[in-house]
CSV table of N, CA and C in Angstrom, one decimal:
chain,number,residue,atom,x,y,z
A,1,MET,N,28.5,-63.1,193.2
A,1,MET,CA,29.6,-62.3,192.9
A,1,MET,C,29.1,-60.7,193.2
A,2,GLN,N,27.7,-60.6,193.2
A,2,GLN,CA,27.4,-59.1,193.3
A,2,GLN,C,27.3,-59.0,194.6
A,3,LYS,N,26.9,-59.8,195.7
A,3,LYS,CA,27.1,-59.7,197.3
A,3,LYS,C,28.5,-59.3,197.5
A,4,SER,N,29.5,-59.9,197.0
A,4,SER,CA,30.9,-59.3,197.2
A,4,SER,C,31.1,-58.0,197.0
A,5,TYR,N,30.5,-57.4,195.9
A,5,TYR,CA,30.8,-56.1,195.5
A,5,TYR,C,30.1,-55.2,196.1
A,6,LEU,N,28.8,-55.5,196.6
A,6,LEU,CA,28.1,-54.9,197.7
A,6,LEU,C,28.8,-54.8,198.9
A,7,ILE,N,29.1,-55.7,199.3
A,7,ILE,CA,29.6,-55.9,200.7
A,7,ILE,C,31.0,-55.2,200.8
A,8,LEU,N,31.7,-55.4,199.5
A,8,LEU,CA,33.1,-54.4,199.4
A,8,LEU,C,32.6,-53.0,199.6
A,9,PHE,N,31.5,-52.7,198.7
A,9,PHE,CA,31.2,-51.1,198.5
A,9,PHE,C,30.8,-50.7,200.1
A,10,LEU,N,30.1,-51.1,200.8
A,10,LEU,CA,29.4,-51.0,202.1
A,10,LEU,C,30.5,-50.7,203.0
A,11,ILE,N,31.8,-51.9,202.9
A,11,ILE,CA,32.9,-51.4,203.8
A,11,ILE,C,33.8,-50.1,203.4
A,12,LEU,N,34.0,-50.0,202.1
A,12,LEU,CA,34.7,-48.7,201.6
A,12,LEU,C,33.6,-47.4,202.2
A,13,THR,N,32.7,-47.5,201.9
A,13,THR,CA,31.7,-46.4,202.3
A,13,THR,C,31.9,-46.1,203.8
A,14,LEU,N,31.6,-47.3,204.6
A,14,LEU,CA,31.8,-46.7,205.6
A,14,LEU,C,33.5,-46.4,206.3
A,15,SER,N,34.3,-46.9,205.7
A,15,SER,CA,35.6,-46.6,206.0
A,15,SER,C,35.9,-44.9,205.7
A,16,CYS,N,35.5,-44.7,204.5
A,16,CYS,CA,35.4,-43.1,204.3
A,16,CYS,C,34.7,-42.2,205.2
A,17,PHE,N,33.6,-43.0,205.7
A,17,PHE,CA,32.6,-41.9,206.6
A,17,PHE,C,33.6,-41.9,207.8
A,18,GLN,N,34.2,-43.2,208.4
A,18,GLN,CA,35.2,-43.2,209.6
A,18,GLN,C,36.2,-42.4,209.4
A,19,LYS,N,36.8,-42.2,208.2
A,19,LYS,CA,38.0,-41.5,208.0
A,19,LYS,C,37.7,-39.8,208.3
A,20,GLN,N,36.4,-39.6,207.3
A,20,GLN,CA,36.2,-38.1,207.5
A,20,GLN,C,35.9,-37.7,208.8
A,21,THR,N,35.2,-38.6,209.6
A,21,THR,CA,34.9,-38.2,211.3
A,21,THR,C,36.2,-38.3,212.0
A,22,ASP,N,37.0,-39.1,211.9
A,22,ASP,CA,38.5,-39.0,212.3
A,22,ASP,C,39.2,-37.6,211.7
A,23,ASP,N,39.2,-37.3,210.8
A,23,ASP,CA,39.6,-35.9,210.3
A,23,ASP,C,39.1,-34.7,210.7
A,24,ARG,N,37.7,-34.9,211.3
A,24,ARG,CA,36.9,-33.6,211.8
A,24,ARG,C,37.8,-33.7,213.1
A,25,ILE,N,37.6,-34.9,213.9
A,25,ILE,CA,38.0,-34.9,215.2
A,25,ILE,C,39.4,-34.4,215.4
A,26,SER,N,40.4,-35.0,214.4
A,26,SER,CA,41.8,-34.5,214.5
A,26,SER,C,42.0,-32.8,214.2
A,27,GLU,N,41.2,-32.5,213.4
A,27,GLU,CA,41.1,-30.8,213.1
A,27,GLU,C,40.7,-29.9,214.2
A,28,PHE,N,39.8,-30.5,214.7
A,28,PHE,CA,39.2,-29.8,216.0
A,28,PHE,C,40.2,-30.0,217.1
A,29,GLU,N,40.7,-31.0,217.3
A,29,GLU,CA,41.6,-31.1,218.3
A,29,GLU,C,43.1,-30.6,218.2
A,30,LYS,N,43.6,-30.4,217.0
A,30,LYS,CA,44.7,-29.5,216.4
A,30,LYS,C,44.4,-28.1,217.0
A,31,VAL,N,43.5,-27.6,216.6
A,31,VAL,CA,43.2,-26.2,216.6
A,31,VAL,C,43.0,-25.9,218.2
A,32,LEU,N,42.1,-26.7,218.5
A,32,LEU,CA,41.9,-26.7,220.5
A,32,LEU,C,43.4,-26.5,221.0
A,33,GLY,N,44.2,-27.5,220.8
A,33,GLY,CA,45.5,-27.7,221.4
A,33,GLY,C,45.3,-28.8,222.3
A,34,GLU,N,46.4,-29.4,222.8
A,34,GLU,CA,46.3,-31.0,223.3
A,34,GLU,C,45.8,-30.9,224.7
A,35,ARG,N,46.3,-29.8,225.3
A,35,ARG,CA,46.0,-29.7,226.9
A,35,ARG,C,44.6,-29.4,226.9
A,36,GLN,N,44.0,-28.5,226.2
A,36,GLN,CA,42.5,-28.1,226.2
A,36,GLN,C,41.7,-29.2,225.7
A,37,THR,N,42.0,-29.8,225.0
A,37,THR,CA,41.5,-30.9,224.4
A,37,THR,C,41.2,-32.1,225.6
A,38,ASN,N,42.4,-32.3,226.2
A,38,ASN,CA,42.5,-33.4,227.4
A,38,ASN,C,41.4,-32.9,228.4
A,39,ALA,N,41.7,-31.4,228.7
A,39,ALA,CA,40.5,-30.9,229.7
A,39,ALA,C,39.0,-31.0,229.2
A,40,LEU,N,38.8,-30.9,227.9
A,40,LEU,CA,37.5,-31.1,227.6
A,40,LEU,C,37.1,-32.6,227.6
A,41,ASN,N,37.8,-33.4,227.3
A,41,ASN,CA,37.6,-34.7,227.4
A,41,ASN,C,37.5,-34.9,228.6
A,42,LEU,N,38.2,-34.4,229.9
A,42,LEU,CA,38.0,-34.8,231.1
A,42,LEU,C,36.5,-34.4,231.5
A,43,LEU,N,35.9,-33.4,231.2
A,43,LEU,CA,34.8,-32.5,231.3
A,43,LEU,C,33.5,-33.7,230.9
A,44,VAL,N,33.9,-34.1,229.8
A,44,VAL,CA,32.8,-35.2,229.1
A,44,VAL,C,32.9,-36.4,230.1
A,45,SER,N,34.0,-36.8,230.3
A,45,SER,CA,33.9,-38.1,231.3
A,45,SER,C,33.0,-37.8,232.6
A,46,ASP,N,33.5,-36.7,233.2
A,46,ASP,CA,32.7,-36.5,234.5
A,46,ASP,C,31.2,-36.2,234.2
A,47,PHE,N,31.1,-35.6,233.1
A,47,PHE,CA,29.6,-35.5,232.9
A,47,PHE,C,28.8,-36.8,232.7
A,48,GLU,N,29.3,-37.9,231.8
A,48,GLU,CA,29.0,-39.1,231.8
A,48,GLU,C,28.7,-39.9,233.0
A,49,LYS,N,29.9,-39.8,233.7
A,49,LYS,CA,30.0,-40.5,235.0
A,49,LYS,C,28.6,-40.0,235.7
A,50,ASN,N,28.5,-38.7,236.0
A,50,ASN,CA,27.2,-37.9,236.4
A,50,ASN,C,25.8,-38.6,235.8
A,51,LEU,N,25.9,-38.6,234.7
A,51,LEU,CA,24.7,-39.3,234.1
A,51,LEU,C,24.7,-40.7,234.5
A,52,THR,N,25.2,-41.6,234.7
A,52,THR,CA,25.1,-42.8,234.9
A,52,THR,C,24.7,-42.9,236.5
A,53,LYS,N,24.9,-41.7,237.2
A,53,LYS,CA,24.8,-41.8,238.7
A,53,LYS,C,23.3,-41.3,238.8
A,54,ILE,N,22.7,-40.3,238.1
A,54,ILE,CA,21.4,-39.8,238.1
A,54,ILE,C,20.5,-40.6,237.5
A,55,TYR,N,21.0,-41.2,236.3
A,55,TYR,CA,20.1,-41.8,235.4
A,55,TYR,C,20.6,-43.5,235.2
A,56,PRO,N,20.5,-44.2,236.2
A,56,PRO,CA,21.2,-45.7,236.2
A,56,PRO,C,20.8,-46.4,235.3
A,57,ASN,N,19.3,-46.2,235.0
A,57,ASN,CA,18.6,-47.1,234.2
A,57,ASN,C,18.6,-46.5,232.7
A,58,LEU,N,19.4,-45.6,232.5
A,58,LEU,CA,19.7,-45.2,231.0
A,58,LEU,C,20.8,-45.3,230.3
A,59,THR,N,20.8,-45.4,229.1
A,59,THR,CA,22.1,-45.4,228.4
A,59,THR,C,22.5,-44.1,228.2
A,60,ILE,N,23.9,-43.9,228.2
A,60,ILE,CA,24.6,-42.5,228.1
A,60,ILE,C,23.7,-41.6,227.2
A,61,GLU,N,23.5,-42.3,226.1
A,61,GLU,CA,22.8,-41.2,225.0
A,61,GLU,C,21.1,-40.8,225.2
A,62,LYS,N,20.6,-41.7,226.0
A,62,LYS,CA,19.2,-41.2,226.5
A,62,LYS,C,19.4,-40.3,227.9
A,63,GLY,N,20.6,-40.7,228.5
A,63,GLY,CA,20.8,-39.7,229.8
A,63,GLY,C,21.1,-38.3,229.5
A,64,TYR,N,21.8,-38.1,228.2
A,64,TYR,CA,21.9,-36.7,227.8
A,64,TYR,C,20.8,-36.2,227.4
A,65,ARG,N,19.9,-36.7,226.8
A,65,ARG,CA,18.6,-36.2,226.4
A,65,ARG,C,17.9,-36.0,227.6
A,66,GLN,N,17.9,-36.9,228.6
A,66,GLN,CA,17.0,-36.9,229.7
A,66,GLN,C,17.3,-35.7,230.5
A,67,TYR,N,18.9,-35.3,230.8
A,67,TYR,CA,19.4,-34.5,231.5
A,67,TYR,C,19.2,-32.8,230.9
A,68,LEU,N,19.0,-32.7,229.4
A,68,LEU,CA,18.6,-31.6,228.9
A,68,LEU,C,17.1,-31.2,229.5
A,69,ILE,N,16.5,-32.3,229.2
A,69,ILE,CA,14.8,-32.2,229.6
A,69,ILE,C,14.8,-31.8,231.1
A,70,ASP,N,15.3,-32.5,231.9
A,70,ASP,CA,15.3,-32.3,233.4
A,70,ASP,C,16.0,-30.8,233.8
A,71,ILE,N,17.1,-30.3,233.1
A,71,ILE,CA,17.6,-29.1,233.3
A,71,ILE,C,16.9,-27.8,233.5
A,72,LYS,N,16.1,-28.1,232.5
A,72,LYS,CA,15.0,-27.0,232.0
A,72,LYS,C,13.9,-27.1,232.9
A,73,SER,N,13.5,-28.2,233.3
A,73,SER,CA,12.3,-28.4,234.3
A,73,SER,C,12.0,-27.8,235.4
A,74,ASP,N,10.9,-27.1,235.6
A,74,ASP,CA,10.6,-26.1,236.7
A,74,ASP,C,10.4,-27.3,238.1
A,75,SER,N,10.0,-28.4,237.6
A,75,SER,CA,9.8,-29.5,238.9
A,75,SER,C,11.1,-29.9,239.7
A,76,ILE,N,12.3,-29.6,239.0
A,76,ILE,CA,13.4,-30.1,239.4
A,76,ILE,C,13.8,-28.9,240.8
A,77,THR,N,14.1,-29.6,241.8
A,77,THR,CA,14.5,-29.0,243.2
A,77,THR,C,16.0,-29.0,243.7
A,78,ASP,N,16.5,-30.1,243.1
A,78,ASP,CA,18.0,-30.5,243.6
A,78,ASP,C,18.8,-30.4,242.6
A,79,LEU,N,19.3,-29.0,242.3
A,79,LEU,CA,20.0,-28.7,241.0
A,79,LEU,C,21.7,-29.4,241.2
A,80,LYS,N,21.9,-29.7,242.4
A,80,LYS,CA,23.2,-30.0,242.9
A,80,LYS,C,23.2,-31.5,242.2
A,81,LYS,N,22.3,-32.1,241.9
A,81,LYS,CA,22.8,-33.5,241.2
A,81,LYS,C,23.1,-33.2,239.8
A,82,PHE,N,23.0,-32.1,239.1
A,82,PHE,CA,23.5,-31.5,237.8
A,82,PHE,C,25.1,-31.4,237.9
A,83,GLU,N,25.4,-31.1,239.1
A,83,GLU,CA,26.9,-30.6,238.9
A,83,GLU,C,27.6,-31.8,238.6
A,84,PHE,N,28.6,-31.6,237.8
A,84,PHE,CA,29.5,-33.0,237.4
A,84,PHE,C,31.1,-33.0,237.5
A,85,GLN,N,31.4,-31.7,237.5
A,85,GLN,CA,32.8,-31.7,237.6
A,85,GLN,C,33.6,-32.3,238.9
A,86,SER,N,34.6,-33.0,238.8
A,86,SER,CA,35.3,-33.2,239.8
A,86,SER,C,36.3,-32.0,240.2
A,87,LYS,N,36.7,-32.2,241.4
A,87,LYS,CA,37.9,-31.1,241.6
A,87,LYS,C,39.2,-31.2,240.7
A,88,LYS,N,39.4,-32.3,240.2
A,88,LYS,CA,40.4,-32.3,239.4
A,88,LYS,C,40.2,-31.7,238.1
A,89,THR,N,39.2,-32.1,237.5
A,89,THR,CA,38.6,-31.7,236.3
A,89,THR,C,38.5,-30.3,236.4
A,90,HIS,N,37.9,-29.7,237.4
A,90,HIS,CA,37.4,-28.2,237.5
A,90,HIS,C,38.9,-27.6,237.5
A,91,SER,N,39.7,-28.1,238.3
A,91,SER,CA,41.3,-27.6,238.5
A,91,SER,C,41.9,-27.3,237.1
A,92,GLU,N,41.9,-28.6,236.4
A,92,GLU,CA,42.5,-28.4,234.9
A,92,GLU,C,41.6,-27.9,234.0
A,93,TYR,N,40.5,-27.9,234.1
A,93,TYR,CA,39.6,-26.9,233.1
A,93,TYR,C,40.2,-25.4,233.1
A,94,PHE,N,40.4,-25.1,234.3
A,94,PHE,CA,41.0,-23.6,234.4
A,94,PHE,C,42.3,-23.5,233.9
A,95,GLU,N,43.2,-24.3,234.6
A,95,GLU,CA,44.6,-24.3,234.5
A,95,GLU,C,45.1,-24.5,233.0
A,96,SER,N,44.3,-25.4,232.3
A,96,SER,CA,44.7,-25.8,230.9
A,96,SER,C,44.3,-24.3,230.0
A,97,GLY,N,43.6,-23.5,230.5
A,97,GLY,CA,43.1,-22.3,229.6
A,97,GLY,C,42.0,-22.5,228.9
A,98,LEU,N,41.4,-23.8,229.1
A,98,LEU,CA,40.2,-24.0,228.3
A,98,LEU,C,39.1,-23.3,228.6
A,99,ARG,N,38.8,-22.9,229.8
A,99,ARG,CA,37.8,-22.1,230.1
A,99,ARG,C,37.6,-20.7,229.7
A,100,ASN,N,39.1,-20.0,229.8
A,100,ASN,CA,39.2,-18.9,228.9
A,100,ASN,C,39.3,-18.9,227.7
A,101,GLU,N,39.5,-20.1,226.7
A,101,GLU,CA,39.1,-20.3,225.5
A,101,GLU,C,37.5,-20.3,224.9
A,102,ILE,N,36.9,-20.6,225.9
A,102,ILE,CA,35.2,-20.6,225.6
A,102,ILE,C,34.6,-19.5,226.1
A,103,TYR,N,35.1,-19.0,227.4
A,103,TYR,CA,34.3,-17.8,227.9
A,103,TYR,C,35.2,-17.0,228.2
A,104,ASP,N,34.9,-15.4,228.3
A,104,ASP,CA,35.4,-14.2,228.6
A,104,ASP,C,34.9,-13.8,229.8
A,105,LYS,N,35.4,-13.4,230.9
A,105,LYS,CA,34.9,-12.6,231.9
A,105,LYS,C,35.2,-11.1,232.0
A,106,ASP,N,34.2,-10.4,231.8
A,106,ASP,CA,34.1,-9.0,231.9
A,106,ASP,C,34.0,-8.5,233.4
A,107,THR,N,33.7,-7.2,233.9
A,107,THR,CA,33.7,-7.0,235.0
A,107,THR,C,32.2,-7.4,235.9
A,108,ILE,N,31.4,-7.7,235.2
A,108,ILE,CA,30.1,-8.0,235.5
A,108,ILE,C,29.6,-9.7,235.4
A,109,SER,N,29.8,-10.1,234.2
A,109,SER,CA,29.1,-11.4,233.8
A,109,SER,C,30.2,-12.2,232.8
A,110,LEU,N,29.7,-13.4,232.5
A,110,LEU,CA,30.7,-14.5,231.8
A,110,LEU,C,30.2,-14.2,230.3
A,111,LYS,N,31.0,-14.0,229.4
A,111,LYS,CA,30.3,-14.1,227.9
A,111,LYS,C,30.9,-15.1,227.2
A,112,ALA,N,30.5,-15.3,225.7
A,112,ALA,CA,31.0,-16.2,225.2
A,112,ALA,C,32.3,-15.9,224.5
A,113,ASN,N,33.5,-16.4,224.5
A,113,ASN,CA,34.6,-16.0,223.5
A,113,ASN,C,34.5,-16.6,222.3
A,114,ASN,N,34.2,-15.6,221.5
A,114,ASN,CA,33.9,-16.1,219.8
A,114,ASN,C,35.1,-16.0,219.0
A,115,ILE,N,36.3,-15.5,219.8
A,115,ILE,CA,37.8,-15.4,219.1
A,115,ILE,C,38.5,-16.6,219.8
A,116,GLY,N,38.1,-17.3,220.8
A,116,GLY,CA,38.8,-18.3,221.4
A,116,GLY,C,39.2,-19.4,220.6
A,117,LYS,N,40.0,-20.4,221.1
A,117,LYS,CA,40.2,-21.7,220.1
A,117,LYS,C,38.9,-22.7,220.0
A,118,TYR,N,38.3,-22.4,221.0
A,118,TYR,CA,36.9,-23.3,221.0
A,118,TYR,C,36.3,-23.2,219.8
A,119,MET,N,35.7,-21.8,219.6
A,119,MET,CA,35.0,-21.5,218.5
A,119,MET,C,35.6,-21.6,217.0
A,120,THR,N,37.1,-21.3,217.1
A,120,THR,CA,37.7,-21.4,216.1
A,120,THR,C,38.1,-22.9,215.6
A,121,ALA,N,38.3,-23.5,216.4
A,121,ALA,CA,38.3,-25.2,216.1
A,121,ALA,C,36.7,-25.9,215.6
A,122,LEU,N,35.5,-25.2,216.3
A,122,LEU,CA,34.4,-25.5,215.7
A,122,LEU,C,34.2,-24.9,214.2
A,123,TYR,N,34.5,-23.8,213.9
A,123,TYR,CA,34.6,-23.4,212.8
A,123,TYR,C,35.0,-24.2,211.7
A,124,GLN,N,36.4,-24.7,212.0
A,124,GLN,CA,37.0,-25.6,211.1
A,124,GLN,C,36.2,-26.9,210.6
A,125,ILE,N,35.5,-27.1,211.4
A,125,ILE,CA,34.7,-28.1,210.9
A,125,ILE,C,33.1,-28.3,210.9
A,126,LYS,N,32.6,-27.2,211.3
A,126,LYS,CA,31.2,-26.8,211.1
A,126,LYS,C,30.3,-27.4,210.1
A,127,ASP,N,30.9,-27.1,208.7
A,127,ASP,CA,30.2,-27.3,207.6
A,127,ASP,C,29.8,-28.8,207.2
A,128,SER,N,30.6,-29.7,208.2
A,128,SER,CA,30.5,-31.3,208.0
A,128,SER,C,29.3,-31.6,208.8
A,129,ASP,N,28.4,-30.7,209.5
A,129,ASP,CA,27.5,-31.4,210.4
A,129,ASP,C,26.3,-30.4,210.8
A,130,SER,N,25.3,-30.4,210.3
A,130,SER,CA,24.1,-29.2,210.4
A,130,SER,C,24.1,-29.0,211.9
A,131,LEU,N,24.2,-29.8,212.7
A,131,LEU,CA,23.8,-29.5,214.2
A,131,LEU,C,25.0,-28.5,214.7
A,132,THR,N,26.2,-28.9,214.3
A,132,THR,CA,27.6,-28.3,214.8
A,132,THR,C,27.2,-26.6,214.1
A,133,LYS,N,27.3,-26.7,212.7
A,133,LYS,CA,26.9,-25.4,211.8
A,133,LYS,C,26.0,-24.4,212.8
A,134,GLU,N,24.5,-25.1,212.9
A,134,GLU,CA,23.8,-24.0,213.4
A,134,GLU,C,24.4,-23.4,214.9
A,135,TYR,N,24.7,-24.7,215.7
A,135,TYR,CA,25.0,-24.2,217.0
A,135,TYR,C,26.1,-23.0,217.2
A,136,TRP,N,27.2,-23.2,216.1
A,136,TRP,CA,28.2,-22.3,215.9
A,136,TRP,C,27.7,-21.1,215.3
A,137,ARG,N,26.6,-20.8,214.3
A,137,ARG,CA,26.1,-19.6,214.0
A,137,ARG,C,25.4,-19.0,215.1
A,138,ILE,N,24.6,-19.7,215.8
A,138,ILE,CA,24.0,-19.1,217.0
A,138,ILE,C,24.8,-18.6,218.2
A,139,ARG,N,25.7,-19.3,218.3
A,139,ARG,CA,26.6,-18.9,219.5
A,139,ARG,C,27.4,-17.8,219.2
A,140,GLU,N,27.9,-18.0,217.7
A,140,GLU,CA,28.7,-16.5,217.5
A,140,GLU,C,27.9,-15.2,217.4
A,141,ALA,N,26.6,-15.4,216.9
A,141,ALA,CA,25.7,-14.3,216.9
A,141,ALA,C,25.1,-13.7,218.3
A,142,ALA,N,24.9,-14.8,219.0
A,142,ALA,CA,24.1,-14.6,220.4
A,142,ALA,C,24.8,-14.8,221.7
A,143,GLY,N,26.0,-15.5,221.4
A,143,GLY,CA,26.7,-16.0,222.7
A,143,GLY,C,26.0,-17.0,223.6
A,144,ILE,N,26.0,-16.7,224.9
A,144,ILE,CA,25.6,-17.7,226.0
A,144,ILE,C,24.2,-17.6,226.0
A,145,LEU,N,23.6,-18.8,225.6
A,145,LEU,CA,21.9,-18.6,225.7
A,145,LEU,C,21.4,-19.0,227.2
A,146,PRO,N,20.2,-18.5,227.5
A,146,PRO,CA,19.6,-19.1,228.7
A,146,PRO,C,19.5,-20.7,228.5
A,147,ASN,N,19.6,-21.5,229.5
A,147,ASN,CA,19.6,-23.0,229.6
A,147,ASN,C,18.4,-23.2,228.8
A,148,THR,N,17.2,-22.5,229.0
A,148,THR,CA,15.9,-23.1,228.2
A,148,THR,C,15.9,-22.8,226.7
A,149,MET,N,16.5,-21.7,226.4
A,149,MET,CA,16.8,-21.9,224.9
A,149,MET,C,17.5,-22.5,224.3
A,150,PHE,N,18.7,-22.8,225.1
A,150,PHE,CA,19.6,-23.7,224.4
A,150,PHE,C,19.0,-25.2,224.4
A,151,VAL,N,18.5,-25.6,225.2
A,151,VAL,CA,18.0,-27.0,225.4
A,151,VAL,C,16.8,-27.0,224.3
A,152,ASP,N,16.0,-26.2,224.1
A,152,ASP,CA,15.1,-26.2,223.2
A,152,ASP,C,15.6,-26.2,221.8
A,153,GLY,N,16.7,-25.4,221.6
A,153,GLY,CA,17.2,-25.2,220.4
A,153,GLY,C,18.1,-26.8,220.0
A,154,ILE,N,18.9,-27.0,221.0
A,154,ILE,CA,19.6,-28.2,220.9
A,154,ILE,C,18.7,-29.6,220.5
A,155,LEU,N,17.7,-29.7,221.4
A,155,LEU,CA,17.0,-31.0,220.8
A,155,LEU,C,15.8,-30.7,219.6
A,156,ASN,N,15.8,-29.6,219.2
A,156,ASN,CA,15.2,-29.3,218.1
A,156,ASN,C,16.1,-29.7,216.8
A,157,LEU,N,17.3,-29.7,217.2
A,157,LEU,CA,18.3,-30.0,216.0
A,157,LEU,C,18.6,-31.4,216.0
A,158,ARG,N,18.0,-32.4,216.6
A,158,ARG,CA,18.1,-33.5,216.7
A,158,ARG,C,19.6,-34.0,217.0
A,159,PRO,N,20.1,-34.1,218.3
A,159,PRO,CA,21.6,-34.6,218.3
A,159,PRO,C,21.5,-35.8,218.7
A,160,ASP,N,22.8,-36.4,218.0
A,160,ASP,CA,23.1,-37.7,218.2
A,160,ASP,C,24.0,-37.9,219.3
A,161,PHE,N,23.6,-38.1,220.3
A,161,PHE,CA,24.6,-38.3,221.5
A,161,PHE,C,25.7,-39.4,221.5
A,162,ASN,N,25.9,-40.0,220.4
A,162,ASN,CA,27.2,-40.8,220.0
A,162,ASN,C,28.6,-39.9,219.4
A,163,ASP,N,27.7,-38.9,219.0
A,163,ASP,CA,28.9,-38.2,218.0
A,163,ASP,C,29.6,-37.2,219.1
A,164,TYR,N,30.9,-37.3,218.8
A,164,TYR,CA,32.1,-36.7,219.6
A,164,TYR,C,31.5,-34.9,219.7
A,165,PHE,N,31.0,-34.3,218.6
A,165,PHE,CA,30.8,-32.9,218.6
A,165,PHE,C,29.6,-32.5,219.4
A,166,HIS,N,28.7,-33.6,219.2
A,166,HIS,CA,27.3,-33.0,219.8
A,166,HIS,C,27.3,-33.3,221.6
A,167,LYS,N,28.2,-34.3,222.1
A,167,LYS,CA,28.6,-34.4,223.3
A,167,LYS,C,29.3,-33.3,223.9
A,168,ARG,N,30.1,-32.8,223.3
A,168,ARG,CA,31.0,-31.7,223.8
A,168,ARG,C,30.1,-30.5,223.8
A,169,ILE,N,29.5,-30.2,222.8
A,169,ILE,CA,28.7,-28.7,222.7
A,169,ILE,C,28.0,-29.0,224.1
A,170,VAL,N,27.2,-30.0,224.2
A,170,VAL,CA,26.3,-30.0,225.3
A,170,VAL,C,27.2,-29.6,226.8
A,171,VAL,N,28.3,-30.5,227.1
A,171,VAL,CA,28.9,-30.4,228.1
A,171,VAL,C,29.7,-28.9,228.4
A,172,VAL,N,29.9,-28.5,226.9
A,172,VAL,CA,30.7,-27.1,227.3
A,172,VAL,C,29.6,-26.1,227.6
A,173,GLU,N,28.3,-26.2,227.2
A,173,GLU,CA,27.0,-25.4,227.6
A,173,GLU,C,26.7,-25.3,228.7
A,174,PHE,N,27.3,-26.4,229.9
A,174,PHE,CA,26.8,-26.5,231.2
A,174,PHE,C,28.4,-26.7,231.9
A,175,SER,N,29.2,-26.1,231.5
A,175,SER,CA,30.5,-26.0,232.2
A,175,SER,C,31.0,-24.6,232.4
A,176,PHE,N,30.6,-24.1,233.5
A,176,PHE,CA,30.9,-22.4,233.6
A,176,PHE,C,32.2,-22.2,234.5
């Protein structure tokens, strides 16, 4: 009988966790907008296809980590292999308005759009995850970080590359 209660408790706990995760995703996507969410999902899909191409012997999760390590490495000579956006995705990224929600272009350079839908959507869910909260705080304060600083920071925060938000944070940082 106690085993039944324990199993029931575990099932309820896991279903509550799943509900919270789904609520976070729903809230984020609602704020970001349907077309922008679809464009972001295309970016993630292209990124992961590229990971399987450049790291065929690694899982997707390990591929994310290796990508980050390699992208900041001075020994990498072929940076083209890190380009991941298909023409279709690149076009939708711009046409959907997602790029403008993430970045502002002034006369000289690209800057983080801290009042765009991307940062607003992250703000809505940031307190439910320490990595997302810290990323939001740093991006809001400092804007776009150099690759080495971003990689060191994100890896120091121990990302879970099964996590919906952790994946998107990495992909956004390499989608200009």
